[in-house]
Short mmCIF file of N, CA, C and O in Angstrom, two decimals:
data_model
loop_
_atom_site.label_atom_id
_atom_site.label_comp_id
_atom_site.label_asym_id
_atom_site.label_seq_id
_atom_site.Cartn_x
_atom_site.Cartn_y
_atom_site.Cartn_z
N GLN A 1 -3.60 -10.54 26.35
CA GLN A 1 -3.40 -11.81 25.68
C GLN A 1 -4.74 -12.35 25.21
O GLN A 1 -5.74 -12.27 25.91
N SER A 2 -4.72 -12.90 24.03
CA SER A 2 -5.93 -13.47 23.46
C SER A 2 -5.67 -14.92 23.12
O SER A 2 -4.76 -15.24 22.35
N ARG A 3 -6.44 -15.81 23.71
CA ARG A 3 -6.34 -17.25 23.48
C ARG A 3 -4.95 -17.79 23.78
O ARG A 3 -4.42 -18.63 23.07
N GLY A 4 -4.30 -17.27 24.79
CA GLY A 4 -3.01 -17.79 25.21
C GLY A 4 -1.84 -17.36 24.34
O GLY A 4 -0.74 -17.84 24.50
N VAL A 5 -2.07 -16.45 23.36
CA VAL A 5 -0.99 -15.99 22.50
C VAL A 5 -0.60 -14.59 22.93
O VAL A 5 -1.44 -13.71 23.01
N PRO A 6 0.67 -14.36 23.24
CA PRO A 6 1.09 -13.03 23.65
C PRO A 6 0.90 -12.02 22.51
O PRO A 6 0.94 -12.37 21.35
N SER A 7 0.68 -10.76 22.89
CA SER A 7 0.41 -9.74 21.88
C SER A 7 1.60 -9.55 20.94
O SER A 7 1.43 -9.23 19.78
N SER A 8 2.82 -9.75 21.41
CA SER A 8 3.99 -9.59 20.54
C SER A 8 4.00 -10.66 19.44
O SER A 8 4.39 -10.40 18.32
N ALA A 9 3.53 -11.86 19.74
CA ALA A 9 3.47 -12.92 18.73
C ALA A 9 2.40 -12.61 17.69
O ALA A 9 2.59 -12.85 16.51
N ARG A 10 1.27 -12.07 18.16
CA ARG A 10 0.21 -11.70 17.20
C ARG A 10 0.70 -10.60 16.26
O ARG A 10 0.44 -10.61 15.08
N ALA A 11 1.46 -9.65 16.79
CA ALA A 11 1.98 -8.56 15.97
C ALA A 11 2.95 -9.11 14.93
O ALA A 11 2.93 -8.67 13.79
N ARG A 12 3.75 -10.08 15.29
CA ARG A 12 4.67 -10.66 14.33
C ARG A 12 3.93 -11.39 13.23
O ARG A 12 4.30 -11.34 12.08
N VAL A 13 2.85 -12.07 13.55
CA VAL A 13 2.07 -12.78 12.55
C VAL A 13 1.47 -11.78 11.56
O VAL A 13 1.48 -11.99 10.36
N ARG A 14 1.00 -10.67 12.07
CA ARG A 14 0.44 -9.65 11.18
C ARG A 14 1.50 -9.10 10.25
O ARG A 14 1.23 -8.82 9.10
N CYS A 15 2.71 -8.92 10.75
CA CYS A 15 3.78 -8.38 9.93
C CYS A 15 4.25 -9.38 8.88
O CYS A 15 4.61 -9.02 7.79
N VAL A 16 4.22 -10.66 9.23
CA VAL A 16 4.67 -11.69 8.31
C VAL A 16 3.65 -11.92 7.21
O VAL A 16 4.01 -12.16 6.07
N GLU A 17 2.37 -11.83 7.52
CA GLU A 17 1.32 -12.11 6.55
C GLU A 17 0.45 -10.88 6.28
O GLU A 17 -0.73 -10.87 6.60
N PRO A 18 1.03 -9.84 5.65
CA PRO A 18 0.22 -8.63 5.43
C PRO A 18 -0.84 -8.82 4.35
O PRO A 18 -1.82 -8.11 4.32
N SER A 19 -0.66 -9.80 3.46
CA SER A 19 -1.63 -9.97 2.36
C SER A 19 -2.97 -10.50 2.86
O SER A 19 -3.99 -10.28 2.24
N LYS A 20 -2.96 -11.22 3.99
CA LYS A 20 -4.22 -11.77 4.51
C LYS A 20 -5.04 -10.73 5.23
O LYS A 20 -6.23 -10.88 5.39
N GLU A 21 -4.38 -9.67 5.71
CA GLU A 21 -5.07 -8.61 6.44
C GLU A 21 -5.09 -7.36 5.58
O GLU A 21 -4.06 -6.77 5.32
N ARG A 22 -6.23 -6.96 5.11
CA ARG A 22 -6.34 -5.76 4.27
C ARG A 22 -6.96 -4.66 5.09
O ARG A 22 -8.01 -4.83 5.68
N LYS A 23 -6.30 -3.52 5.07
CA LYS A 23 -6.78 -2.40 5.87
C LYS A 23 -7.99 -1.77 5.18
O LYS A 23 -8.00 -1.54 3.99
N GLU A 24 -9.00 -1.51 5.96
CA GLU A 24 -10.19 -0.83 5.45
C GLU A 24 -10.06 0.66 5.74
O GLU A 24 -9.60 1.05 6.79
N TYR A 25 -10.50 1.46 4.78
CA TYR A 25 -10.41 2.91 4.92
C TYR A 25 -11.80 3.49 5.09
O TYR A 25 -12.77 2.98 4.56
N THR A 26 -11.86 4.60 5.81
CA THR A 26 -13.14 5.27 6.02
C THR A 26 -13.52 6.06 4.77
O THR A 26 -12.68 6.32 3.90
N THR A 27 -14.77 6.44 4.71
CA THR A 27 -15.25 7.24 3.59
C THR A 27 -14.53 8.57 3.54
O THR A 27 -14.19 9.07 2.46
N LYS A 28 -14.26 9.14 4.68
CA LYS A 28 -13.56 10.42 4.74
C LYS A 28 -12.16 10.30 4.15
O LYS A 28 -11.71 11.18 3.40
N GLN A 29 -11.46 9.21 4.46
CA GLN A 29 -10.12 9.00 3.91
C GLN A 29 -10.18 8.82 2.39
O GLN A 29 -9.35 9.37 1.67
N MET A 30 -11.16 8.07 1.92
CA MET A 30 -11.30 7.84 0.48
C MET A 30 -11.60 9.15 -0.25
O MET A 30 -11.05 9.42 -1.32
N LEU A 31 -12.48 9.97 0.32
CA LEU A 31 -12.82 11.24 -0.31
C LEU A 31 -11.63 12.18 -0.30
O LEU A 31 -11.39 12.91 -1.27
N ARG A 32 -10.86 12.18 0.78
CA ARG A 32 -9.68 13.04 0.86
C ARG A 32 -8.65 12.64 -0.20
O ARG A 32 -8.06 13.49 -0.86
N GLU A 33 -8.48 11.36 -0.39
CA GLU A 33 -7.54 10.88 -1.41
C GLU A 33 -8.03 11.26 -2.81
O GLU A 33 -7.25 11.63 -3.67
N GLU A 34 -9.33 11.18 -3.02
CA GLU A 34 -9.90 11.52 -4.33
C GLU A 34 -9.76 13.02 -4.61
O GLU A 34 -9.56 13.42 -5.74
N ILE A 35 -9.83 13.85 -3.57
CA ILE A 35 -9.64 15.29 -3.74
C ILE A 35 -8.20 15.58 -4.15
O ILE A 35 -7.94 16.45 -4.98
N GLU A 36 -7.26 14.82 -3.60
CA GLU A 36 -5.85 15.03 -3.94
C GLU A 36 -5.51 14.57 -5.34
O GLU A 36 -4.58 15.08 -5.95
N SER A 37 -6.23 13.58 -5.86
CA SER A 37 -6.00 13.06 -7.22
C SER A 37 -7.34 12.98 -7.94
O SER A 37 -7.91 11.90 -8.10
N PRO A 38 -7.84 14.12 -8.43
CA PRO A 38 -9.21 14.13 -8.95
C PRO A 38 -9.42 13.36 -10.25
O PRO A 38 -10.52 12.92 -10.54
N PHE A 39 -8.39 13.17 -11.06
CA PHE A 39 -8.58 12.51 -12.35
C PHE A 39 -8.04 11.08 -12.36
O PHE A 39 -7.84 10.50 -13.43
N ARG A 40 -7.82 10.50 -11.19
CA ARG A 40 -7.29 9.14 -11.12
C ARG A 40 -8.25 8.13 -11.77
O ARG A 40 -7.83 7.27 -12.55
N LYS A 41 -9.53 8.21 -11.47
CA LYS A 41 -10.49 7.25 -12.03
C LYS A 41 -10.55 7.36 -13.55
O LYS A 41 -10.64 6.35 -14.24
N LEU A 42 -10.48 8.58 -14.07
CA LEU A 42 -10.48 8.78 -15.52
C LEU A 42 -9.23 8.16 -16.14
O LEU A 42 -9.32 7.46 -17.15
N ARG A 43 -8.06 8.40 -15.53
CA ARG A 43 -6.81 7.80 -16.03
C ARG A 43 -6.88 6.29 -15.99
O ARG A 43 -6.47 5.61 -16.95
N GLN A 44 -7.40 5.74 -14.90
CA GLN A 44 -7.48 4.29 -14.78
C GLN A 44 -8.44 3.70 -15.81
O GLN A 44 -8.17 2.65 -16.40
N THR A 45 -9.55 4.38 -16.04
CA THR A 45 -10.52 3.90 -17.03
C THR A 45 -9.93 3.94 -18.43
O THR A 45 -10.05 2.97 -19.19
N LEU A 46 -9.27 5.05 -18.78
CA LEU A 46 -8.66 5.15 -20.10
C LEU A 46 -7.56 4.12 -20.29
O LEU A 46 -7.44 3.52 -21.37
N ALA A 47 -6.75 3.90 -19.27
CA ALA A 47 -5.68 2.91 -19.36
C ALA A 47 -6.25 1.50 -19.51
O ALA A 47 -5.74 0.71 -20.31
N ALA A 48 -7.31 1.20 -18.79
CA ALA A 48 -7.92 -0.13 -18.89
C ALA A 48 -8.52 -0.36 -20.28
O ALA A 48 -8.33 -1.43 -20.88
N PHE A 49 -9.23 0.63 -20.81
CA PHE A 49 -9.79 0.49 -22.14
C PHE A 49 -8.71 0.44 -23.21
O PHE A 49 -8.84 -0.29 -24.20
N SER A 50 -7.64 1.19 -23.04
CA SER A 50 -6.52 1.15 -23.99
C SER A 50 -5.87 -0.23 -24.00
O SER A 50 -5.57 -0.78 -25.07
N ALA A 51 -5.67 -0.79 -22.83
CA ALA A 51 -5.08 -2.13 -22.74
C ALA A 51 -5.99 -3.17 -23.36
O ALA A 51 -5.53 -4.07 -24.07
N ALA A 52 -7.29 -3.06 -23.11
CA ALA A 52 -8.23 -4.02 -23.69
C ALA A 52 -8.26 -3.90 -25.22
O ALA A 52 -8.24 -4.92 -25.94
N SER A 53 -8.31 -2.68 -25.72
CA SER A 53 -8.33 -2.46 -27.16
C SER A 53 -7.05 -2.96 -27.82
O SER A 53 -7.08 -3.62 -28.87
N ALA A 54 -5.92 -2.66 -27.20
CA ALA A 54 -4.64 -3.11 -27.75
C ALA A 54 -4.50 -4.63 -27.68
O ALA A 54 -3.86 -5.24 -28.54
N SER A 55 -5.13 -5.25 -26.69
CA SER A 55 -5.09 -6.72 -26.60
C SER A 55 -5.82 -7.35 -27.77
O SER A 55 -5.33 -8.33 -28.37
N VAL A 56 -6.97 -6.80 -28.12
CA VAL A 56 -7.71 -7.32 -29.27
C VAL A 56 -6.91 -7.09 -30.55
O VAL A 56 -6.77 -7.99 -31.39
N ALA A 57 -6.35 -5.89 -30.69
CA ALA A 57 -5.55 -5.57 -31.88
C ALA A 57 -4.30 -6.44 -31.95
O ALA A 57 -3.89 -6.86 -33.05
N LEU A 58 -3.68 -6.73 -30.79
CA LEU A 58 -2.51 -7.60 -30.76
C LEU A 58 -2.87 -9.01 -31.20
O LEU A 58 -2.12 -9.65 -31.96
N PHE A 59 -4.02 -9.49 -30.77
CA PHE A 59 -4.47 -10.82 -31.19
C PHE A 59 -4.67 -10.87 -32.70
O PHE A 59 -4.23 -11.81 -33.37
N ILE A 60 -5.31 -9.84 -33.25
CA ILE A 60 -5.56 -9.81 -34.70
C ILE A 60 -4.24 -9.69 -35.47
O ILE A 60 -4.01 -10.43 -36.44
N SER A 61 -3.38 -8.78 -35.05
CA SER A 61 -2.09 -8.63 -35.72
C SER A 61 -1.24 -9.88 -35.60
O SER A 61 -0.60 -10.31 -36.56
N GLY A 62 -1.26 -10.48 -34.43
CA GLY A 62 -0.49 -11.71 -34.22
C GLY A 62 -0.99 -12.85 -35.09
O GLY A 62 -0.19 -13.61 -35.66
N SER A 63 -2.29 -12.98 -35.21
CA SER A 63 -2.83 -14.05 -36.06
C SER A 63 -2.51 -13.79 -37.53
O SER A 63 -2.22 -14.72 -38.29
N ARG A 64 -2.51 -12.52 -37.94
CA ARG A 64 -2.15 -12.20 -39.33
C ARG A 64 -0.68 -12.48 -39.60
O ARG A 64 -0.32 -12.97 -40.67
N VAL A 65 0.18 -12.17 -38.63
CA VAL A 65 1.61 -12.48 -38.79
C VAL A 65 1.80 -13.99 -38.86
O VAL A 65 2.56 -14.50 -39.70
N ALA A 66 1.10 -14.73 -38.02
CA ALA A 66 1.21 -16.20 -38.03
C ALA A 66 0.76 -16.77 -39.36
O ALA A 66 1.42 -17.66 -39.92
N VAL A 67 -0.34 -16.28 -39.89
CA VAL A 67 -0.83 -16.76 -41.19
C VAL A 67 0.17 -16.42 -42.28
O VAL A 67 0.46 -17.23 -43.16
N CYS A 68 0.72 -15.22 -42.21
CA CYS A 68 1.67 -14.77 -43.22
C CYS A 68 2.94 -15.62 -43.19
O CYS A 68 3.48 -15.99 -44.23
N VAL A 69 3.42 -15.93 -42.00
CA VAL A 69 4.66 -16.69 -41.88
C VAL A 69 4.43 -18.17 -42.16
O VAL A 69 5.20 -18.80 -42.89
N LEU A 70 3.38 -18.75 -41.59
CA LEU A 70 3.16 -20.19 -41.70
C LEU A 70 2.53 -20.61 -43.03
O LEU A 70 2.92 -21.61 -43.63
N ALA A 71 1.54 -19.86 -43.49
CA ALA A 71 0.81 -20.26 -44.70
C ALA A 71 1.26 -19.49 -45.94
O ALA A 71 0.83 -19.79 -47.04
N ASP A 72 2.11 -18.51 -45.75
CA ASP A 72 2.60 -17.68 -46.85
C ASP A 72 1.44 -17.05 -47.63
O ASP A 72 1.46 -16.96 -48.85
N ASN A 73 0.41 -16.65 -46.88
CA ASN A 73 -0.77 -16.01 -47.46
C ASN A 73 -0.97 -14.69 -46.73
O ASN A 73 -1.76 -14.59 -45.80
N CYS A 74 -0.24 -13.64 -47.15
CA CYS A 74 -0.24 -12.38 -46.44
C CYS A 74 -1.38 -11.47 -46.90
O CYS A 74 -1.51 -11.17 -48.08
N LEU A 75 -2.23 -11.06 -45.95
CA LEU A 75 -3.27 -10.08 -46.25
C LEU A 75 -2.66 -8.68 -46.28
O LEU A 75 -3.12 -7.83 -47.03
N GLN A 76 -1.66 -8.45 -45.46
CA GLN A 76 -0.91 -7.20 -45.43
C GLN A 76 0.57 -7.55 -45.48
O GLN A 76 0.96 -8.63 -45.03
N PRO A 77 1.38 -6.67 -45.98
CA PRO A 77 2.82 -6.96 -45.97
C PRO A 77 3.35 -7.01 -44.53
O PRO A 77 2.84 -6.32 -43.64
N LEU A 78 4.37 -7.82 -44.32
CA LEU A 78 4.97 -7.93 -42.99
C LEU A 78 5.57 -6.60 -42.54
O LEU A 78 5.67 -6.34 -41.34
N ASP A 79 5.94 -5.74 -43.48
CA ASP A 79 6.47 -4.42 -43.12
C ASP A 79 5.44 -3.58 -42.39
O ASP A 79 5.80 -2.67 -41.64
N GLU A 80 4.16 -3.84 -42.58
CA GLU A 80 3.09 -3.13 -41.87
C GLU A 80 2.67 -3.88 -40.61
O GLU A 80 2.31 -3.26 -39.61
N LEU A 81 2.70 -5.19 -40.67
CA LEU A 81 2.21 -5.99 -39.55
C LEU A 81 3.13 -5.94 -38.33
O LEU A 81 2.64 -5.86 -37.19
N ILE A 82 4.42 -6.02 -38.54
CA ILE A 82 5.37 -6.06 -37.42
C ILE A 82 5.31 -4.76 -36.60
O ILE A 82 5.25 -4.82 -35.36
N PRO A 83 5.32 -3.56 -37.23
CA PRO A 83 5.19 -2.35 -36.40
C PRO A 83 3.85 -2.28 -35.66
O PRO A 83 3.81 -1.82 -34.51
N ASN A 84 2.77 -2.74 -36.29
CA ASN A 84 1.46 -2.77 -35.60
C ASN A 84 1.52 -3.68 -34.37
O ASN A 84 1.00 -3.33 -33.30
N LEU A 85 2.14 -4.83 -34.54
CA LEU A 85 2.29 -5.77 -33.43
C LEU A 85 3.10 -5.14 -32.29
O LEU A 85 2.73 -5.24 -31.12
N THR A 86 4.17 -4.46 -32.63
CA THR A 86 5.04 -3.82 -31.64
C THR A 86 4.31 -2.70 -30.91
O THR A 86 4.39 -2.60 -29.68
N VAL A 87 3.60 -1.86 -31.66
CA VAL A 87 2.87 -0.75 -31.05
C VAL A 87 1.81 -1.28 -30.09
O VAL A 87 1.65 -0.77 -28.98
N ASN A 88 1.08 -2.30 -30.49
CA ASN A 88 0.04 -2.87 -29.62
C ASN A 88 0.63 -3.46 -28.35
O ASN A 88 0.09 -3.27 -27.26
N ALA A 89 1.76 -4.14 -28.46
CA ALA A 89 2.42 -4.69 -27.28
C ALA A 89 2.90 -3.57 -26.35
O ALA A 89 2.77 -3.67 -25.12
N LEU A 90 3.42 -2.50 -26.92
CA LEU A 90 3.87 -1.37 -26.10
C LEU A 90 2.70 -0.67 -25.41
O LEU A 90 2.82 -0.26 -24.25
N VAL A 91 1.58 -0.54 -26.09
CA VAL A 91 0.40 0.08 -25.47
C VAL A 91 -0.07 -0.75 -24.29
O VAL A 91 -0.41 -0.22 -23.23
N ILE A 92 -0.08 -2.06 -24.44
CA ILE A 92 -0.48 -2.94 -23.34
C ILE A 92 0.49 -2.78 -22.16
O ILE A 92 0.06 -2.64 -21.01
N ALA A 93 1.79 -2.74 -22.45
CA ALA A 93 2.78 -2.61 -21.38
C ALA A 93 2.66 -1.27 -20.67
O ALA A 93 2.66 -1.21 -19.42
N VAL A 94 2.53 -0.18 -21.41
CA VAL A 94 2.45 1.15 -20.80
C VAL A 94 1.15 1.32 -20.02
O VAL A 94 1.13 1.86 -18.92
N SER A 95 0.05 0.82 -20.57
CA SER A 95 -1.24 0.91 -19.88
C SER A 95 -1.22 0.11 -18.59
O SER A 95 -1.72 0.57 -17.56
N SER A 96 -0.66 -1.08 -18.63
CA SER A 96 -0.58 -1.91 -17.43
C SER A 96 0.31 -1.27 -16.38
O SER A 96 -0.02 -1.26 -15.19
N LEU A 97 1.43 -0.69 -16.81
CA LEU A 97 2.31 0.00 -15.88
C LEU A 97 1.61 1.20 -15.27
O LEU A 97 1.72 1.44 -14.06
N SER A 98 0.86 1.93 -16.07
CA SER A 98 0.11 3.09 -15.57
C SER A 98 -0.91 2.66 -14.51
O SER A 98 -1.04 3.31 -13.48
N LEU A 99 -1.63 1.58 -14.78
CA LEU A 99 -2.61 1.08 -13.82
C LEU A 99 -1.93 0.65 -12.52
O LEU A 99 -2.41 0.95 -11.42
N PHE A 100 -0.82 -0.04 -12.63
CA PHE A 100 -0.10 -0.51 -11.46
C PHE A 100 0.41 0.66 -10.63
O PHE A 100 0.25 0.69 -9.39
N LEU A 101 1.03 1.64 -11.28
CA LEU A 101 1.58 2.79 -10.55
C LEU A 101 0.48 3.63 -9.92
O LEU A 101 0.65 4.14 -8.80
N ASP A 102 -0.65 3.79 -10.61
CA ASP A 102 -1.77 4.54 -10.04
C ASP A 102 -2.33 3.83 -8.80
O ASP A 102 -2.63 4.47 -7.80
N ALA A 103 -2.45 2.52 -8.87
CA ALA A 103 -2.97 1.77 -7.72
C ALA A 103 -2.01 1.86 -6.54
O ALA A 103 -2.43 2.03 -5.39
N ARG A 104 -0.72 1.76 -6.82
CA ARG A 104 0.28 1.86 -5.75
C ARG A 104 0.30 3.26 -5.14
O ARG A 104 0.39 3.41 -3.92
N SER A 105 0.17 4.27 -5.98
CA SER A 105 0.13 5.65 -5.50
C SER A 105 -1.11 5.89 -4.64
O SER A 105 -1.04 6.55 -3.60
N GLN A 106 -2.24 5.35 -5.07
CA GLN A 106 -3.47 5.50 -4.32
C GLN A 106 -3.35 4.85 -2.95
O GLN A 106 -3.74 5.42 -1.93
N GLU A 107 -2.78 3.66 -2.90
CA GLU A 107 -2.62 2.95 -1.63
C GLU A 107 -1.69 3.72 -0.69
O GLU A 107 -1.95 3.83 0.50
N SER A 108 -0.60 4.27 -1.23
CA SER A 108 0.33 4.99 -0.36
C SER A 108 -0.30 6.29 0.15
O SER A 108 -0.07 6.68 1.29
N LYS A 109 -1.11 6.95 -0.67
CA LYS A 109 -1.79 8.16 -0.21
C LYS A 109 -2.82 7.83 0.87
O LYS A 109 -2.97 8.57 1.84
N LEU A 110 -3.52 6.72 0.69
CA LEU A 110 -4.51 6.33 1.70
C LEU A 110 -3.83 5.98 3.01
O LEU A 110 -4.35 6.30 4.08
N GLN A 111 -2.68 5.34 2.95
CA GLN A 111 -1.96 5.02 4.19
C GLN A 111 -1.44 6.28 4.85
O GLN A 111 -1.42 6.38 6.08
N ARG A 112 -1.03 7.27 4.05
CA ARG A 112 -0.52 8.53 4.60
C ARG A 112 -1.64 9.31 5.27
O ARG A 112 -1.46 9.90 6.32
N ILE A 113 -2.84 9.30 4.66
CA ILE A 113 -3.98 10.03 5.20
C ILE A 113 -4.46 9.30 6.43
O ILE A 113 -4.67 9.72 7.47
#
């Protein structure tokens, strides 16, 4: 017992609040996980840069669509702008999903190791 709290109560608090307690991994565990997924950092870097690039392109395409619709002063036809806007939004969604799934996979592998 620590500070008058039974060990079973402390265990329940840890289970209820897992976000406050983050498990630290050893260097050996991190290296073992990296050996199992050697190109994870490259995938994460490419996905992050793709999402950032598509975000800038989405902002530009969105502002051009807004100008075209609101001011009726189109620099490009809407037939070109709408597909560009859609593609940029899809790249952001797929890149973000890739980053999320890679992070979740990495965490589960580290817990397994």
